[in-house]
Amino acid sequence: MRRHHKMKNIAIIGGGLSGLCAAHTLQNTCHVMLFEARDRLGGRIHTVQGLDLGPSWIWPHQHRIIDLIDSLDLEIFRQYGKGDALYETSQTVERFTAPTMLPSARIKGGIVNLVDRLAARLTTTNIHLNETVSCVRQHNNCIELITSKREYVFDEVVVTLPPRLALQDLTFEPPLPTELQTQFVNIPTWMGNSIKCVIEFESPFWREMGLSGFCFSHAGPIGEMHDACTQDRYALFGFVRSNVNMENIEHLVRSQLKNLFVNQTTNIIGFHYVDWRAEQFTSVEADQLHFDSHPQYGIEAAHFEGKLHFIGTETSFDDGGYLEGAIASVERLKGIGG
Ligand SMILES: Cc1cc2nc3c(=O)[nH]c(=O)nc-3n(C[C@H](O)[C@H](O)[C@H](O)COP(=O)(O)OP(=O)(O)OC[C@H]3O[C@@H](n4cnc5c(N)ncnc54)[C@H](O)[C@@H]3O)c2cc1C
């Protein structure tokens, strides 16, 4: 005799890459509702006019994201790296041959394609944008959620927020064990302290000067810069140093570019930036602190008798912090749908 299981009702909190992948994995065996605080999906993945202001690179060893890109019929291309690099101090600009780095690749059309194509496959997931979750409460055999709009009841809940943000913005009833709270507080949100800017030009003048676009600076507002050209756009992207006055940022960047490229810059036709430190649905105040090396990520966390799950890139032991880690963390949910 066939046994009929009642499909579980699952809530996913957060529509970044891990939340989207979780929904994709669970939607065939569970009723899935996904809550996203922002008015868009993607979380830290953010592309404006085809230019990536969040992540852009994937690396050859990252088989999960490469498989996902393949399965979504997307294409990648190699990060441009031909030519010399520049090193800027307050006195000089030196040209040098950069050491060969691990080759990175980008997604054609911008990484937002990953989000759009994944979202298009979430045909049975109930997606709620602009709905912020504030409380996760264990009640009898279920979990109640309080959002900015109303209350809901689910069988199980998946939290995808960066651990520090989850601890700051979600009230857990009963509270998370103290040990888990301490672990969460000590996990920095990857890139939560970054400011990424993209400068668009009429032509890739640096390539014509035999430069790769890779620059290092101790003097200008941008500490590290790379080529960010797409199939039809010419751009450089940079990480702005944390002590820079953001009110003047465009002006400061223009002066730095003039200094770096000895006035060879063609017209700037676009300037965009995101200060991720100020993104309330990404980072907390403690994330402003600088750290020198990649943090040790990875945490096995579940609560409410195994009905409350924590995923997201910071929880991943494999490539934690990266897109690959966000996907890897979803593997922990195997078995939820039965
Ligand atoms: C500038 C920058 C550059 C980066 N570069 C790279 C790179 O080149 N390569 C790489 O692999 N990785 C890079 N990363 C890291 C990469 O972006 C992350 O690993 C990945 O996007 C994390 O996905 P996630 O789902 O774990 O978290 P998030 O994307 O942070 O998802 C969490 C989601 O939860 C939502 N949310 C928050 N609070 C609530 C709430 N209370 N209720 C409901 N929803 C809520 C958020 O809006 C968000 O959508 C970069 C990140 C940044 C910011």
Short mmCIF file of C-alpha atoms and ligand atoms in Angstrom, two decimals:
data_model
loop_
_atom_site.label_atom_id
_atom_site.label_comp_id
_atom_site.label_asym_id
_atom_site.label_seq_id
_atom_site.Cartn_x
_atom_site.Cartn_y
_atom_site.Cartn_z
CA MET A 1 0.00 0.00 0.00
CA ARG A 2 1.39 3.45 -0.89
CA ARG A 3 1.80 5.82 2.00
CA HIS A 4 0.79 9.40 1.44
CA HIS A 5 2.96 11.91 3.22
CA LYS A 6 1.56 15.30 3.93
CA MET A 7 3.84 17.82 2.19
CA LYS A 8 5.64 19.96 4.74
CA ASN A 9 5.18 23.73 4.83
CA ILE A 10 8.62 25.31 4.76
CA ALA A 11 9.59 28.97 5.10
CA ILE A 12 12.86 30.24 3.68
CA ILE A 13 14.02 33.56 5.12
CA GLY A 14 16.13 35.43 2.56
CA GLY A 15 16.21 35.38 -1.25
CA GLY A 16 19.96 35.50 -1.85
CA LEU A 17 21.74 32.68 -3.70
CA SER A 18 21.42 30.22 -0.82
CA GLY A 19 17.70 30.96 -0.35
CA LEU A 20 17.00 30.60 -4.06
CA CYS A 21 18.94 27.33 -4.29
CA ALA A 22 17.18 26.04 -1.17
CA ALA A 23 13.79 26.84 -2.70
CA HIS A 24 14.81 25.10 -5.92
CA THR A 25 15.84 21.99 -3.98
CA LEU A 26 12.78 21.84 -1.72
CA GLN A 27 9.92 23.02 -3.92
CA ASN A 28 9.22 19.60 -5.46
CA THR A 29 8.70 17.86 -2.14
CA CYS A 30 7.45 20.68 0.12
CA HIS A 31 5.22 23.75 0.05
CA VAL A 32 7.80 26.53 0.04
CA MET A 33 7.27 30.18 0.93
CA LEU A 34 10.28 32.50 0.58
CA PHE A 35 10.46 35.84 2.39
CA GLU A 36 12.79 38.55 1.11
CA ALA A 37 13.16 41.88 2.90
CA ARG A 38 14.41 43.78 -0.16
CA ASP A 39 12.32 44.64 -3.20
CA ARG A 40 14.51 42.35 -5.31
CA LEU A 41 15.95 38.85 -5.16
CA GLY A 42 19.70 38.17 -5.08
CA GLY A 43 20.85 39.66 -1.77
CA ARG A 44 24.55 40.36 -2.14
CA ILE A 45 24.29 39.57 -5.86
CA HIS A 46 23.49 42.91 -7.41
CA THR A 47 23.93 44.05 -11.00
CA VAL A 48 23.09 47.58 -12.12
CA GLN A 49 22.79 48.22 -15.86
CA GLY A 50 24.74 45.03 -16.60
CA LEU A 51 27.60 45.95 -14.23
CA ASP A 52 28.23 43.88 -11.09
CA LEU A 53 28.25 45.79 -7.81
CA GLY A 54 28.33 42.66 -5.68
CA PRO A 55 30.12 39.45 -6.63
CA SER A 56 31.46 38.87 -10.11
CA TRP A 57 34.08 36.13 -10.01
CA ILE A 58 34.00 32.39 -9.91
CA TRP A 59 37.08 30.17 -9.84
CA PRO A 60 37.82 26.88 -11.64
CA HIS A 61 37.71 24.63 -8.55
CA GLN A 62 34.17 25.77 -7.66
CA HIS A 63 32.28 22.88 -9.23
CA ARG A 64 28.89 23.63 -7.65
CA ILE A 65 28.53 27.12 -9.09
CA ILE A 66 29.99 26.00 -12.41
CA ASP A 67 27.40 23.17 -12.59
CA LEU A 68 24.63 25.61 -11.68
CA ILE A 69 25.74 28.05 -14.41
CA ASP A 70 25.73 25.17 -16.93
CA SER A 71 22.31 23.96 -15.86
CA LEU A 72 20.89 27.46 -16.30
CA ASP A 73 22.35 27.66 -19.85
CA LEU A 74 24.55 30.60 -18.93
CA GLU A 75 28.01 31.24 -20.30
CA ILE A 76 31.19 32.39 -18.62
CA PHE A 77 34.23 34.25 -19.91
CA ARG A 78 37.74 34.73 -18.53
CA GLN A 79 38.52 37.79 -16.43
CA TYR A 80 40.70 40.10 -18.58
CA GLY A 81 44.26 40.12 -17.28
CA LYS A 82 46.55 40.86 -20.24
CA GLY A 83 49.18 43.50 -19.76
CA ASP A 84 50.89 45.28 -16.89
CA ALA A 85 49.50 46.26 -13.52
CA LEU A 86 49.93 49.58 -11.71
CA TYR A 87 51.03 50.37 -8.18
CA GLU A 88 50.20 53.83 -6.83
CA THR A 89 51.73 55.53 -3.79
CA SER A 90 51.38 59.17 -2.78
CA GLN A 91 54.55 59.94 -4.75
CA THR A 92 54.55 57.69 -7.81
CA VAL A 93 52.74 55.30 -10.08
CA GLU A 94 54.78 52.24 -11.01
CA ARG A 95 54.05 49.83 -13.80
CA PHE A 96 54.83 46.17 -13.07
CA THR A 97 54.19 42.63 -14.23
CA ALA A 98 51.59 41.20 -11.90
CA PRO A 99 52.13 37.65 -10.64
CA THR A 100 49.86 35.13 -12.30
CA MET A 101 46.71 34.74 -10.26
CA LEU A 102 44.23 31.90 -10.12
CA PRO A 103 42.19 32.52 -13.30
CA SER A 104 38.76 33.84 -12.47
CA ALA A 105 35.73 33.95 -14.74
CA ARG A 106 32.57 35.99 -14.98
CA ILE A 107 29.06 35.36 -16.23
CA LYS A 108 28.07 36.89 -19.56
CA GLY A 109 25.46 39.59 -19.11
CA GLY A 110 26.23 40.00 -15.41
CA ILE A 111 25.83 37.71 -12.46
CA VAL A 112 22.24 38.87 -12.03
CA ASN A 113 21.41 36.36 -14.77
CA LEU A 114 22.04 33.65 -12.24
CA VAL A 115 19.35 35.12 -10.01
CA ASP A 116 16.86 35.76 -12.81
CA ARG A 117 17.20 32.28 -14.32
CA LEU A 118 17.01 30.56 -10.94
CA ALA A 119 13.96 32.62 -9.98
CA ALA A 120 12.28 31.66 -13.26
CA ARG A 121 12.60 28.01 -12.21
CA LEU A 122 10.91 28.58 -8.87
CA THR A 123 7.53 27.84 -10.39
CA THR A 124 5.94 26.41 -7.24
CA THR A 125 7.69 28.58 -4.66
CA ASN A 126 5.58 31.33 -3.17
CA ILE A 127 7.88 34.38 -3.19
CA HIS A 128 7.15 37.36 -0.93
CA LEU A 129 9.31 40.41 -1.68
CA ASN A 130 9.39 43.45 0.63
CA GLU A 131 8.48 41.24 3.58
CA THR A 132 10.92 41.35 6.47
CA VAL A 133 10.88 38.58 9.05
CA SER A 134 11.33 39.72 12.64
CA CYS A 135 10.45 36.77 14.88
CA VAL A 136 10.79 32.98 14.70
CA ARG A 137 8.85 31.26 17.46
CA GLN A 138 8.55 27.59 18.33
CA HIS A 139 4.95 26.77 19.14
CA ASN A 140 3.75 23.22 19.85
CA ASN A 141 5.00 21.18 16.93
CA CYS A 142 5.26 24.13 14.56
CA ILE A 143 7.19 27.33 13.99
CA GLU A 144 5.45 30.69 13.88
CA LEU A 145 6.93 33.54 11.87
CA ILE A 146 6.16 37.19 12.38
CA THR A 147 6.89 39.36 9.37
CA SER A 148 6.39 43.04 8.55
CA LYS A 149 3.00 42.05 7.08
CA ARG A 150 1.48 39.23 9.19
CA GLU A 151 1.99 35.99 11.10
CA TYR A 152 2.37 32.52 9.59
CA VAL A 153 2.78 28.93 10.78
CA PHE A 154 5.24 26.46 9.21
CA ASP A 155 6.52 22.95 9.87
CA GLU A 156 10.17 23.95 9.40
CA VAL A 157 12.10 27.15 8.76
CA VAL A 158 15.34 27.81 6.89
CA VAL A 159 17.28 30.95 7.84
CA THR A 160 19.74 32.14 5.18
CA LEU A 161 20.80 35.48 6.69
CA PRO A 162 24.45 36.12 7.52
CA PRO A 163 24.70 34.77 11.11
CA ARG A 164 25.37 38.16 12.72
CA LEU A 165 22.39 39.69 10.98
CA ALA A 166 20.16 36.76 11.96
CA LEU A 167 21.13 37.26 15.58
CA GLN A 168 20.60 41.01 15.46
CA ASP A 169 17.34 41.18 13.48
CA LEU A 170 15.47 37.97 14.29
CA THR A 171 13.99 37.29 17.71
CA PHE A 172 14.12 33.57 18.44
CA GLU A 173 11.64 32.18 20.97
CA PRO A 174 12.97 30.29 22.84
CA PRO A 175 16.31 32.05 22.33
CA LEU A 176 19.24 30.38 20.59
CA PRO A 177 21.57 28.60 22.99
CA THR A 178 24.24 30.97 24.34
CA GLU A 179 27.02 28.97 22.71
CA LEU A 180 25.41 29.35 19.29
CA GLN A 181 24.86 33.08 19.86
CA THR A 182 28.56 33.49 20.66
CA GLN A 183 29.51 31.59 17.51
CA PHE A 184 27.18 33.74 15.39
CA VAL A 185 28.55 37.00 16.79
CA ASN A 186 32.06 35.92 15.84
CA ILE A 187 31.28 35.19 12.18
CA PRO A 188 31.95 38.30 10.06
CA THR A 189 29.66 38.87 7.10
CA TRP A 190 31.85 38.33 4.06
CA MET A 191 32.31 41.60 2.17
CA GLY A 192 29.97 43.33 4.61
CA ASN A 193 32.74 45.90 5.05
CA SER A 194 33.28 46.54 1.34
CA ILE A 195 32.48 49.43 -0.96
CA LYS A 196 32.49 48.44 -4.60
CA CYS A 197 32.37 50.95 -7.42
CA VAL A 198 32.19 50.56 -11.17
CA ILE A 199 33.33 53.25 -13.59
CA GLU A 200 32.12 53.03 -17.16
CA PHE A 201 34.05 54.57 -20.08
CA GLU A 202 33.60 55.24 -23.78
CA SER A 203 36.51 52.92 -24.62
CA PRO A 204 38.85 50.46 -22.84
CA PHE A 205 41.76 52.95 -23.01
CA TRP A 206 43.84 51.00 -20.46
CA ARG A 207 43.88 47.92 -22.69
CA GLU A 208 45.16 50.12 -25.51
CA MET A 209 47.97 51.26 -23.14
CA GLY A 210 48.98 47.61 -22.57
CA LEU A 211 47.48 47.60 -19.08
CA SER A 212 45.30 44.90 -17.56
CA GLY A 213 43.29 47.33 -15.42
CA PHE A 214 44.67 45.73 -12.26
CA CYS A 215 45.90 48.49 -9.92
CA PHE A 216 46.92 48.61 -6.29
CA SER A 217 46.97 51.88 -4.38
CA HIS A 218 47.91 53.19 -0.97
CA ALA A 219 47.10 56.73 -2.00
CA GLY A 220 43.84 56.97 -3.94
CA PRO A 221 40.31 56.16 -2.80
CA ILE A 222 40.33 52.86 -4.68
CA GLY A 223 42.72 50.40 -3.05
CA GLU A 224 42.31 47.63 -5.64
CA MET A 225 41.02 47.92 -9.19
CA HIS A 226 40.29 45.45 -12.00
CA ASP A 227 38.93 45.34 -15.51
CA ALA A 228 35.13 45.01 -15.51
CA CYS A 229 34.35 45.15 -19.24
CA THR A 230 31.37 43.19 -20.44
CA GLN A 231 30.51 42.10 -24.00
CA ASP A 232 29.34 45.60 -24.90
CA ARG A 233 30.49 47.90 -22.07
CA TYR A 234 33.90 49.25 -21.04
CA ALA A 235 34.45 49.49 -17.32
CA LEU A 236 36.82 49.21 -14.39
CA PHE A 237 35.72 48.19 -10.93
CA GLY A 238 37.34 49.01 -7.63
CA PHE A 239 37.13 48.42 -3.92
CA VAL A 240 37.10 51.76 -2.13
CA ARG A 241 39.27 52.02 0.97
CA SER A 242 37.29 52.17 4.21
CA ASN A 243 38.52 55.60 5.40
CA VAL A 244 37.43 57.50 2.29
CA ASN A 245 34.88 60.32 2.51
CA MET A 246 32.00 58.92 0.48
CA GLU A 247 30.36 62.31 -0.05
CA ASN A 248 33.06 63.17 -2.57
CA ILE A 249 33.67 59.74 -3.92
CA GLU A 250 33.07 60.33 -7.62
CA HIS A 251 35.31 63.38 -7.67
CA LEU A 252 38.05 61.53 -5.75
CA VAL A 253 37.89 58.56 -8.10
CA ARG A 254 38.14 60.83 -11.16
CA SER A 255 41.31 62.43 -9.76
CA GLN A 256 42.80 59.03 -8.98
CA LEU A 257 42.11 57.79 -12.50
CA LYS A 258 43.82 60.87 -13.98
CA ASN A 259 46.86 60.20 -11.80
CA LEU A 260 46.97 56.49 -12.60
CA PHE A 261 46.49 56.74 -16.33
CA VAL A 262 48.37 60.01 -16.92
CA ASN A 263 45.27 61.76 -18.19
CA GLN A 264 44.64 59.09 -20.83
CA THR A 265 41.15 58.31 -19.52
CA THR A 266 38.37 58.69 -22.05
CA ASN A 267 35.04 60.14 -20.98
CA ILE A 268 33.47 58.56 -17.96
CA ILE A 269 29.90 57.73 -18.95
CA GLY A 270 28.73 56.05 -15.76
CA PHE A 271 29.67 55.79 -12.10
CA HIS A 272 27.94 53.41 -9.69
CA TYR A 273 28.77 52.20 -6.23
CA VAL A 274 27.33 50.26 -3.33
CA ASP A 275 28.55 50.83 0.20
CA TRP A 276 27.81 47.38 1.60
CA ARG A 277 28.50 48.62 5.14
CA ALA A 278 25.28 50.64 4.91
CA GLU A 279 23.13 47.81 3.55
CA GLN A 280 20.83 46.98 6.46
CA PHE A 281 19.89 43.59 5.03
CA THR A 282 23.52 42.51 4.65
CA SER A 283 25.77 43.78 7.39
CA VAL A 284 25.73 44.84 11.04
CA GLU A 285 27.83 47.51 12.71
CA ALA A 286 30.52 45.04 13.80
CA ASP A 287 31.10 44.16 10.13
CA GLN A 288 32.73 47.57 9.58
CA LEU A 289 35.86 46.22 11.24
CA HIS A 290 38.61 45.29 8.87
CA PHE A 291 40.05 41.77 8.84
CA ASP A 292 43.27 40.83 7.07
CA SER A 293 42.71 37.24 6.08
CA HIS A 294 39.71 35.22 4.95
CA PRO A 295 37.76 34.26 8.10
CA GLN A 296 37.34 30.61 9.06
CA TYR A 297 33.80 29.94 7.95
CA GLY A 298 31.58 26.94 8.60
CA ILE A 299 29.06 26.17 11.29
CA GLU A 300 26.60 23.33 11.82
CA ALA A 301 23.62 25.00 13.39
CA ALA A 302 20.08 23.79 13.88
CA HIS A 303 17.60 24.57 16.60
CA PHE A 304 14.01 23.87 17.72
CA GLU A 305 14.53 20.08 17.67
CA GLY A 306 16.02 20.20 14.19
CA LYS A 307 13.14 22.16 12.65
CA LEU A 308 15.03 25.43 12.35
CA HIS A 309 17.91 25.30 9.89
CA PHE A 310 20.72 27.78 9.29
CA ILE A 311 22.33 27.96 5.87
CA GLY A 312 24.02 30.75 3.85
CA THR A 313 27.57 31.18 2.70
CA GLU A 314 29.04 31.98 6.12
CA THR A 315 27.81 28.61 7.43
CA SER A 316 29.67 26.64 4.75
CA PHE A 317 32.90 24.77 5.49
CA ASP A 318 33.58 24.66 1.73
CA ASP A 319 34.42 28.04 0.20
CA GLY A 320 32.50 29.87 2.95
CA GLY A 321 32.02 33.53 2.06
CA TYR A 322 31.82 32.83 -1.68
CA LEU A 323 28.95 32.03 -4.03
CA GLU A 324 30.18 28.43 -4.02
CA GLY A 325 29.77 28.35 -0.25
CA ALA A 326 26.19 29.66 -0.49
CA ILE A 327 25.32 26.72 -2.77
CA ALA A 328 27.26 24.20 -0.67
CA SER A 329 25.36 25.21 2.46
CA VAL A 330 22.09 24.07 0.88
CA GLU A 331 23.31 20.45 0.83
CA ARG A 332 22.65 20.44 4.57
CA LEU A 333 18.90 20.54 3.87
CA LYS A 334 18.82 17.12 2.18
CA GLY A 335 16.18 15.01 3.84
CA ILE A 336 13.78 17.80 4.78
CA GLY A 337 11.27 16.87 2.10
CA GLY A 338 11.47 13.16 3.02
C1 LIG B 1 31.09 43.58 -3.09
C2 LIG B 1 31.05 42.07 -3.03
C3 LIG B 1 31.87 41.32 -3.84
C4 LIG B 1 31.86 39.93 -3.79
N1 LIG B 1 32.64 39.23 -4.67
C5 LIG B 1 32.52 37.89 -4.74
C6 LIG B 1 33.13 37.18 -5.81
O1 LIG B 1 33.74 37.78 -6.71
N2 LIG B 1 32.98 35.83 -5.84
C7 LIG B 1 32.25 35.15 -4.88
O2 LIG B 1 32.15 33.92 -4.97
N3 LIG B 1 31.62 35.82 -3.88
C8 LIG B 1 31.73 37.17 -3.79
N4 LIG B 1 31.02 37.85 -2.83
C9 LIG B 1 30.25 37.08 -1.84
C10 LIG B 1 28.89 36.60 -2.38
O3 LIG B 1 28.15 37.71 -2.80
C11 LIG B 1 28.15 35.83 -1.28
O4 LIG B 1 28.88 34.68 -0.94
C12 LIG B 1 26.74 35.33 -1.66
O5 LIG B 1 26.05 36.22 -2.48
C13 LIG B 1 25.96 35.06 -0.35
O6 LIG B 1 24.69 34.51 -0.60
P1 LIG B 1 23.77 34.16 0.65
O7 LIG B 1 22.47 33.69 0.12
O8 LIG B 1 24.50 33.28 1.59
O9 LIG B 1 23.58 35.55 1.45
P2 LIG B 1 22.82 36.97 0.98
O10 LIG B 1 23.03 37.15 -0.45
O11 LIG B 1 23.31 37.95 1.93
O12 LIG B 1 21.30 36.57 1.24
C14 LIG B 1 20.60 36.85 2.42
C15 LIG B 1 19.23 37.41 2.03
O13 LIG B 1 18.42 37.62 3.20
C16 LIG B 1 17.69 38.84 3.02
N5 LIG B 1 17.29 39.31 4.35
C17 LIG B 1 18.08 39.91 5.30
N6 LIG B 1 17.36 40.13 6.41
C18 LIG B 1 16.11 39.65 6.19
C19 LIG B 1 14.92 39.55 7.01
N7 LIG B 1 14.90 39.98 8.27
N8 LIG B 1 13.81 39.02 6.43
C20 LIG B 1 13.83 38.55 5.16
N9 LIG B 1 14.93 38.60 4.36
C21 LIG B 1 16.05 39.13 4.88
C22 LIG B 1 18.67 39.74 2.32
O14 LIG B 1 18.05 40.83 1.70
C23 LIG B 1 19.30 38.77 1.32
O15 LIG B 1 18.59 38.72 0.11
C24 LIG B 1 31.01 39.26 -2.87
C25 LIG B 1 30.15 40.01 -2.05
C26 LIG B 1 30.16 41.40 -2.13
C27 LIG B 1 29.21 42.19 -1.27
#
